[in-house]
PDB file of N, CA and C in Angstrom:
ATOM      1  N   UNK A   1      -3.692  22.689  11.885  1.00  0.00           N
ATOM      2  CA  UNK A   1      -4.201  21.461  12.471  1.00  0.00           C
ATOM      3  C   UNK A   1      -3.747  20.308  11.592  1.00  0.00           C
ATOM      4  N   UNK A   2      -3.268  19.291  12.277  1.00  0.00           N
ATOM      5  CA  UNK A   2      -2.857  18.064  11.603  1.00  0.00           C
ATOM      6  C   UNK A   2      -3.708  16.930  12.125  1.00  0.00           C
ATOM      7  N   UNK A   3      -3.937  15.941  11.294  1.00  0.00           N
ATOM      8  CA  UNK A   3      -4.656  14.766  11.733  1.00  0.00           C
ATOM      9  C   UNK A   3      -3.958  13.510  11.254  1.00  0.00           C
ATOM     10  N   UNK A   4      -4.029  12.485  12.070  1.00  0.00           N
ATOM     11  CA  UNK A   4      -3.498  11.185  11.699  1.00  0.00           C
ATOM     12  C   UNK A   4      -4.660  10.215  11.788  1.00  0.00           C
ATOM     13  N   UNK A   5      -4.932   9.492  10.707  1.00  0.00           N
ATOM     14  CA  UNK A   5      -6.069   8.586  10.673  1.00  0.00           C
ATOM     15  C   UNK A   5      -5.679   7.281  11.373  1.00  0.00           C
ATOM     16  N   UNK A   6      -6.268   7.082  12.545  1.00  0.00           N
ATOM     17  CA  UNK A   6      -6.014   5.872  13.319  1.00  0.00           C
ATOM     18  C   UNK A   6      -6.825   4.692  12.800  1.00  0.00           C
ATOM     19  N   UNK A   7      -8.023   4.986  12.263  1.00  0.00           N
ATOM     20  CA  UNK A   7      -8.903   3.935  11.742  1.00  0.00           C
ATOM     21  C   UNK A   7      -9.938   4.555  10.820  1.00  0.00           C
ATOM     22  N   UNK A   8     -10.387   3.792   9.842  1.00  0.00           N
ATOM     23  CA  UNK A   8     -11.477   4.214   8.971  1.00  0.00           C
ATOM     24  C   UNK A   8     -11.016   4.894   7.693  1.00  0.00           C
ATOM     25  N   UNK A   9     -12.017   5.384   6.952  1.00  0.00           N
ATOM     26  CA  UNK A   9     -11.792   6.069   5.685  1.00  0.00           C
ATOM     27  C   UNK A   9     -12.565   7.380   5.710  1.00  0.00           C
ATOM     28  N   UNK A  10     -11.858   8.485   5.561  1.00  0.00           N
ATOM     29  CA  UNK A  10     -12.430   9.823   5.667  1.00  0.00           C
ATOM     30  C   UNK A  10     -12.301  10.545   4.333  1.00  0.00           C
ATOM     31  N   UNK A  11     -13.397  11.128   3.873  1.00  0.00           N
ATOM     32  CA  UNK A  11     -13.369  11.977   2.683  1.00  0.00           C
ATOM     33  C   UNK A  11     -13.523  13.421   3.143  1.00  0.00           C
ATOM     34  N   UNK A  12     -12.610  14.293   2.730  1.00  0.00           N
ATOM     35  CA  UNK A  12     -12.672  15.712   3.077  1.00  0.00           C
ATOM     36  C   UNK A  12     -12.900  16.487   1.781  1.00  0.00           C
ATOM     37  N   UNK A  13     -13.965  17.304   1.771  1.00  0.00           N
ATOM     38  CA  UNK A  13     -14.355  18.035   0.574  1.00  0.00           C
ATOM     39  C   UNK A  13     -14.272  19.530   0.818  1.00  0.00           C
ATOM     40  N   UNK A  14     -13.632  20.260  -0.107  1.00  0.00           N
ATOM     41  CA  UNK A  14     -13.607  21.717  -0.101  1.00  0.00           C
ATOM     42  C   UNK A  14     -14.980  22.162  -0.582  1.00  0.00           C
ATOM     43  N   UNK A  15     -15.722  22.872   0.258  1.00  0.00           N
ATOM     44  CA  UNK A  15     -17.104  23.261  -0.039  1.00  0.00           C
ATOM     45  C   UNK A  15     -17.172  24.180  -1.262  1.00  0.00           C
ATOM     46  N   UNK A  16     -16.186  25.051  -1.436  1.00  0.00           N
ATOM     47  CA  UNK A  16     -16.221  26.019  -2.537  1.00  0.00           C
ATOM     48  C   UNK A  16     -15.844  25.409  -3.891  1.00  0.00           C
ATOM     49  N   UNK A  17     -14.861  24.520  -3.908  1.00  0.00           N
ATOM     50  CA  UNK A  17     -14.386  23.967  -5.178  1.00  0.00           C
ATOM     51  C   UNK A  17     -14.979  22.599  -5.501  1.00  0.00           C
ATOM     52  N   UNK A  18     -15.468  21.909  -4.474  1.00  0.00           N
ATOM     53  CA  UNK A  18     -15.988  20.560  -4.673  1.00  0.00           C
ATOM     54  C   UNK A  18     -14.901  19.495  -4.734  1.00  0.00           C
ATOM     55  N   UNK A  19     -13.634  19.895  -4.652  1.00  0.00           N
ATOM     56  CA  UNK A  19     -12.524  18.938  -4.707  1.00  0.00           C
ATOM     57  C   UNK A  19     -12.494  18.125  -3.418  1.00  0.00           C
ATOM     58  N   UNK A  20     -12.335  16.815  -3.565  1.00  0.00           N
ATOM     59  CA  UNK A  20     -12.307  15.918  -2.412  1.00  0.00           C
ATOM     60  C   UNK A  20     -11.007  15.129  -2.373  1.00  0.00           C
ATOM     61  N   UNK A  21     -10.594  14.804  -1.159  1.00  0.00           N
ATOM     62  CA  UNK A  21      -9.459  13.919  -0.927  1.00  0.00           C
ATOM     63  C   UNK A  21      -9.916  12.825   0.023  1.00  0.00           C
ATOM     64  N   UNK A  22      -9.395  11.624  -0.180  1.00  0.00           N
ATOM     65  CA  UNK A  22      -9.744  10.485   0.673  1.00  0.00           C
ATOM     66  C   UNK A  22      -8.516  10.094   1.491  1.00  0.00           C
ATOM     67  N   UNK A  23      -8.732   9.902   2.786  1.00  0.00           N
ATOM     68  CA  UNK A  23      -7.673   9.531   3.715  1.00  0.00           C
ATOM     69  C   UNK A  23      -8.051   8.225   4.395  1.00  0.00           C
ATOM     70  N   UNK A  24      -7.085   7.306   4.449  1.00  0.00           N
ATOM     71  CA  UNK A  24      -7.313   5.984   5.049  1.00  0.00           C
ATOM     72  C   UNK A  24      -6.395   5.791   6.248  1.00  0.00           C
ATOM     73  N   UNK A  25      -6.622   4.718   6.973  1.00  0.00           N
ATOM     74  CA  UNK A  25      -5.809   4.388   8.142  1.00  0.00           C
ATOM     75  C   UNK A  25      -4.322   4.535   7.809  1.00  0.00           C
ATOM     76  N   UNK A  26      -3.609   5.298   8.664  1.00  0.00           N
ATOM     77  CA  UNK A  26      -2.180   5.514   8.479  1.00  0.00           C
ATOM     78  C   UNK A  26      -1.829   6.788   7.733  1.00  0.00           C
ATOM     79  N   UNK A  27      -2.829   7.477   7.168  1.00  0.00           N
ATOM     80  CA  UNK A  27      -2.577   8.716   6.420  1.00  0.00           C
ATOM     81  C   UNK A  27      -2.465   9.915   7.357  1.00  0.00           C
ATOM     82  N   UNK A  28      -1.658  10.889   6.942  1.00  0.00           N
ATOM     83  CA  UNK A  28      -1.530  12.166   7.639  1.00  0.00           C
ATOM     84  C   UNK A  28      -2.346  13.204   6.886  1.00  0.00           C
ATOM     85  N   UNK A  29      -3.085  14.026   7.615  1.00  0.00           N
ATOM     86  CA  UNK A  29      -3.926  15.073   7.024  1.00  0.00           C
ATOM     87  C   UNK A  29      -3.402  16.425   7.481  1.00  0.00           C
ATOM     88  N   UNK A  30      -3.236  17.352   6.542  1.00  0.00           N
ATOM     89  CA  UNK A  30      -2.973  18.748   6.876  1.00  0.00           C
ATOM     90  C   UNK A  30      -4.270  19.482   6.549  1.00  0.00           C
ATOM     91  N   UNK A  31      -4.918  20.002   7.594  1.00  0.00           N
ATOM     92  CA  UNK A  31      -6.242  20.602   7.412  1.00  0.00           C
ATOM     93  C   UNK A  31      -6.169  21.885   6.591  1.00  0.00           C
ATOM     94  N   UNK A  32      -7.200  22.105   5.770  1.00  0.00           N
ATOM     95  CA  UNK A  32      -7.309  23.333   4.980  1.00  0.00           C
ATOM     96  C   UNK A  32      -7.464  24.523   5.929  1.00  0.00           C
ATOM     97  N   UNK A  33      -6.789  25.624   5.620  1.00  0.00           N
ATOM     98  CA  UNK A  33      -6.857  26.831   6.434  1.00  0.00           C
ATOM     99  C   UNK A  33      -7.631  27.899   5.666  1.00  0.00           C
ATOM    100  N   UNK A  34      -8.556  28.556   6.353  1.00  0.00           N
ATOM    101  CA  UNK A  34      -9.373  29.633   5.766  1.00  0.00           C
ATOM    102  C   UNK A  34     -10.152  29.172   4.540  1.00  0.00           C
ATOM    103  N   UNK A  35     -10.558  27.918   4.537  1.00  0.00           N
ATOM    104  CA  UNK A  35     -11.399  27.363   3.465  1.00  0.00           C
ATOM    105  C   UNK A  35     -12.462  26.493   4.122  1.00  0.00           C
ATOM    106  N   UNK A  36     -13.728  26.691   3.732  1.00  0.00           N
ATOM    107  CA  UNK A  36     -14.796  25.870   4.278  1.00  0.00           C
ATOM    108  C   UNK A  36     -14.646  24.465   3.723  1.00  0.00           C
ATOM    109  N   UNK A  37     -14.699  23.481   4.606  1.00  0.00           N
ATOM    110  CA  UNK A  37     -14.571  22.094   4.196  1.00  0.00           C
ATOM    111  C   UNK A  37     -15.365  21.214   5.156  1.00  0.00           C
ATOM    112  N   UNK A  38     -15.645  20.005   4.682  1.00  0.00           N
ATOM    113  CA  UNK A  38     -16.386  19.070   5.522  1.00  0.00           C
ATOM    114  C   UNK A  38     -15.816  17.670   5.350  1.00  0.00           C
ATOM    115  N   UNK A  39     -15.923  16.901   6.406  1.00  0.00           N
ATOM    116  CA  UNK A  39     -15.443  15.530   6.379  1.00  0.00           C
ATOM    117  C   UNK A  39     -16.590  14.548   6.488  1.00  0.00           C
ATOM    118  N   UNK A  40     -16.459  13.428   5.774  1.00  0.00           N
ATOM    119  CA  UNK A  40     -17.481  12.386   5.806  1.00  0.00           C
ATOM    120  C   UNK A  40     -16.830  11.020   5.928  1.00  0.00           C
ATOM    121  N   UNK A  41     -17.416  10.187   6.743  1.00  0.00           N
ATOM    122  CA  UNK A  41     -16.983   8.797   6.845  1.00  0.00           C
ATOM    123  C   UNK A  41     -17.552   8.058   5.642  1.00  0.00           C
ATOM    124  N   UNK A  42     -16.690   7.558   4.760  1.00  0.00           N
ATOM    125  CA  UNK A  42     -17.187   6.859   3.569  1.00  0.00           C
ATOM    126  C   UNK A  42     -16.912   5.358   3.640  1.00  0.00           C
ATOM    127  N   UNK A  43     -16.542   4.889   4.816  1.00  0.00           N
ATOM    128  CA  UNK A  43     -16.277   3.462   4.993  1.00  0.00           C
ATOM    129  C   UNK A  43     -17.292   2.821   5.908  1.00  0.00           C
ATOM    130  N   UNK A  44     -17.118   1.530   6.119  1.00  0.00           N
ATOM    131  CA  UNK A  44     -18.029   0.771   6.976  1.00  0.00           C
ATOM    132  C   UNK A  44     -17.675   0.915   8.458  1.00  0.00           C
ATOM    133  N   UNK A  45     -16.414   1.245   8.760  1.00  0.00           N
ATOM    134  CA  UNK A  45     -15.954   1.352  10.139  1.00  0.00           C
ATOM    135  C   UNK A  45     -15.927   2.803  10.600  1.00  0.00           C
ATOM    136  N   UNK A  46     -16.009   3.046  11.907  1.00  0.00           N
ATOM    137  CA  UNK A  46     -15.902   4.414  12.418  1.00  0.00           C
ATOM    138  C   UNK A  46     -14.531   5.011  12.083  1.00  0.00           C
ATOM    139  N   UNK A  47     -14.511   6.321  11.868  1.00  0.00           N
ATOM    140  CA  UNK A  47     -13.262   7.041  11.654  1.00  0.00           C
ATOM    141  C   UNK A  47     -12.737   7.479  13.012  1.00  0.00           C
ATOM    142  N   UNK A  48     -11.456   7.222  13.258  1.00  0.00           N
ATOM    143  CA  UNK A  48     -10.808   7.664  14.487  1.00  0.00           C
ATOM    144  C   UNK A  48      -9.589   8.479  14.089  1.00  0.00           C
ATOM    145  N   UNK A  49      -9.505   9.712  14.614  1.00  0.00           N
ATOM    146  CA  UNK A  49      -8.418  10.619  14.274  1.00  0.00           C
ATOM    147  C   UNK A  49      -7.645  11.032  15.518  1.00  0.00           C
ATOM    148  N   UNK A  50      -6.355  11.206  15.350  1.00  0.00           N
ATOM    149  CA  UNK A  50      -5.525  11.877  16.330  1.00  0.00           C
ATOM    150  C   UNK A  50      -5.293  13.264  15.752  1.00  0.00           C
ATOM    151  N   UNK A  51      -5.755  14.310  16.450  1.00  0.00           N
ATOM    152  CA  UNK A  51      -5.685  15.674  15.924  1.00  0.00           C
ATOM    153  C   UNK A  51      -4.722  16.502  16.762  1.00  0.00           C
ATOM    154  N   UNK A  52      -3.856  17.235  16.081  1.00  0.00           N
ATOM    155  CA  UNK A  52      -2.886  18.116  16.739  1.00  0.00           C
ATOM    156  C   UNK A  52      -3.156  19.539  16.252  1.00  0.00           C
ATOM    157  N   UNK A  53      -3.519  20.426  17.183  1.00  0.00           N
ATOM    158  CA  UNK A  53      -3.771  21.834  16.854  1.00  0.00           C
ATOM    159  C   UNK A  53      -2.543  22.668  17.174  1.00  0.00           C
ATOM    160  N   UNK A  54      -2.214  23.586  16.276  1.00  0.00           N
ATOM    161  CA  UNK A  54      -1.182  24.583  16.534  1.00  0.00           C
ATOM    162  C   UNK A  54      -1.816  25.935  16.268  1.00  0.00           C
ATOM    163  N   UNK A  55      -2.331  26.550  17.330  1.00  0.00           N
ATOM    164  CA  UNK A  55      -2.997  27.838  17.176  1.00  0.00           C
ATOM    165  C   UNK A  55      -2.455  28.816  18.209  1.00  0.00           C
ATOM    166  N   UNK A  56      -2.648  30.089  17.918  1.00  0.00           N
ATOM    167  CA  UNK A  56      -2.222  31.124  18.852  1.00  0.00           C
ATOM    168  C   UNK A  56      -3.127  31.131  20.073  1.00  0.00           C
ATOM    169  N   UNK A  57      -2.592  31.515  21.197  1.00  0.00           N
ATOM    170  CA  UNK A  57      -3.359  31.606  22.433  1.00  0.00           C
ATOM    171  C   UNK A  57      -4.573  32.508  22.219  1.00  0.00           C
ATOM    172  N   UNK A  58      -5.739  32.006  22.590  1.00  0.00           N
ATOM    173  CA  UNK A  58      -6.974  32.776  22.483  1.00  0.00           C
ATOM    174  C   UNK A  58      -7.691  32.629  21.149  1.00  0.00           C
ATOM    175  N   UNK A  59      -7.060  32.016  20.148  1.00  0.00           N
ATOM    176  CA  UNK A  59      -7.698  31.829  18.841  1.00  0.00           C
ATOM    177  C   UNK A  59      -8.649  30.641  18.901  1.00  0.00           C
ATOM    178  N   UNK A  60      -9.680  30.687  18.041  1.00  0.00           N
ATOM    179  CA  UNK A  60     -10.621  29.573  17.956  1.00  0.00           C
ATOM    180  C   UNK A  60      -9.991  28.437  17.149  1.00  0.00           C
ATOM    181  N   UNK A  61     -10.117  27.214  17.648  1.00  0.00           N
ATOM    182  CA  UNK A  61      -9.575  26.064  16.936  1.00  0.00           C
ATOM    183  C   UNK A  61     -10.490  25.640  15.797  1.00  0.00           C
ATOM    184  N   UNK A  62     -11.790  25.797  15.987  1.00  0.00           N
ATOM    185  CA  UNK A  62     -12.757  25.369  14.988  1.00  0.00           C
ATOM    186  C   UNK A  62     -13.843  26.429  14.854  1.00  0.00           C
ATOM    187  N   UNK A  63     -14.199  26.736  13.619  1.00  0.00           N
ATOM    188  CA  UNK A  63     -15.295  27.665  13.338  1.00  0.00           C
ATOM    189  C   UNK A  63     -16.324  26.891  12.534  1.00  0.00           C
ATOM    190  N   UNK A  64     -17.540  26.763  13.064  1.00  0.00           N
ATOM    191  CA  UNK A  64     -18.590  26.024  12.394  1.00  0.00           C
ATOM    192  C   UNK A  64     -19.467  26.971  11.580  1.00  0.00           C
ATOM    193  N   UNK A  65     -19.781  26.573  10.355  1.00  0.00           N
ATOM    194  CA  UNK A  65     -20.672  27.364   9.506  1.00  0.00           C
ATOM    195  C   UNK A  65     -22.112  27.083   9.941  1.00  0.00           C
ATOM    196  N   UNK A  66     -22.871  28.126  10.133  1.00  0.00           N
ATOM    197  CA  UNK A  66     -24.266  27.978  10.570  1.00  0.00           C
ATOM    198  C   UNK A  66     -25.189  27.772   9.409  1.00  0.00           C
TER     199      UNK A  66
END
């Protein structure tokens, strides 16, 4: 999964390591694979993303931790 930040400021944190990256308008994001992570809006404006998924037919695009 790839993301392009159309607007806002997004912080993505690896839940296991605590390492965070900040993405701003115009940045490209390559989503972490097989790692629990979460995103947070850390700016004043809404975050808007263009997301492109490349997954095999029948695979889940997103798995949410309960």
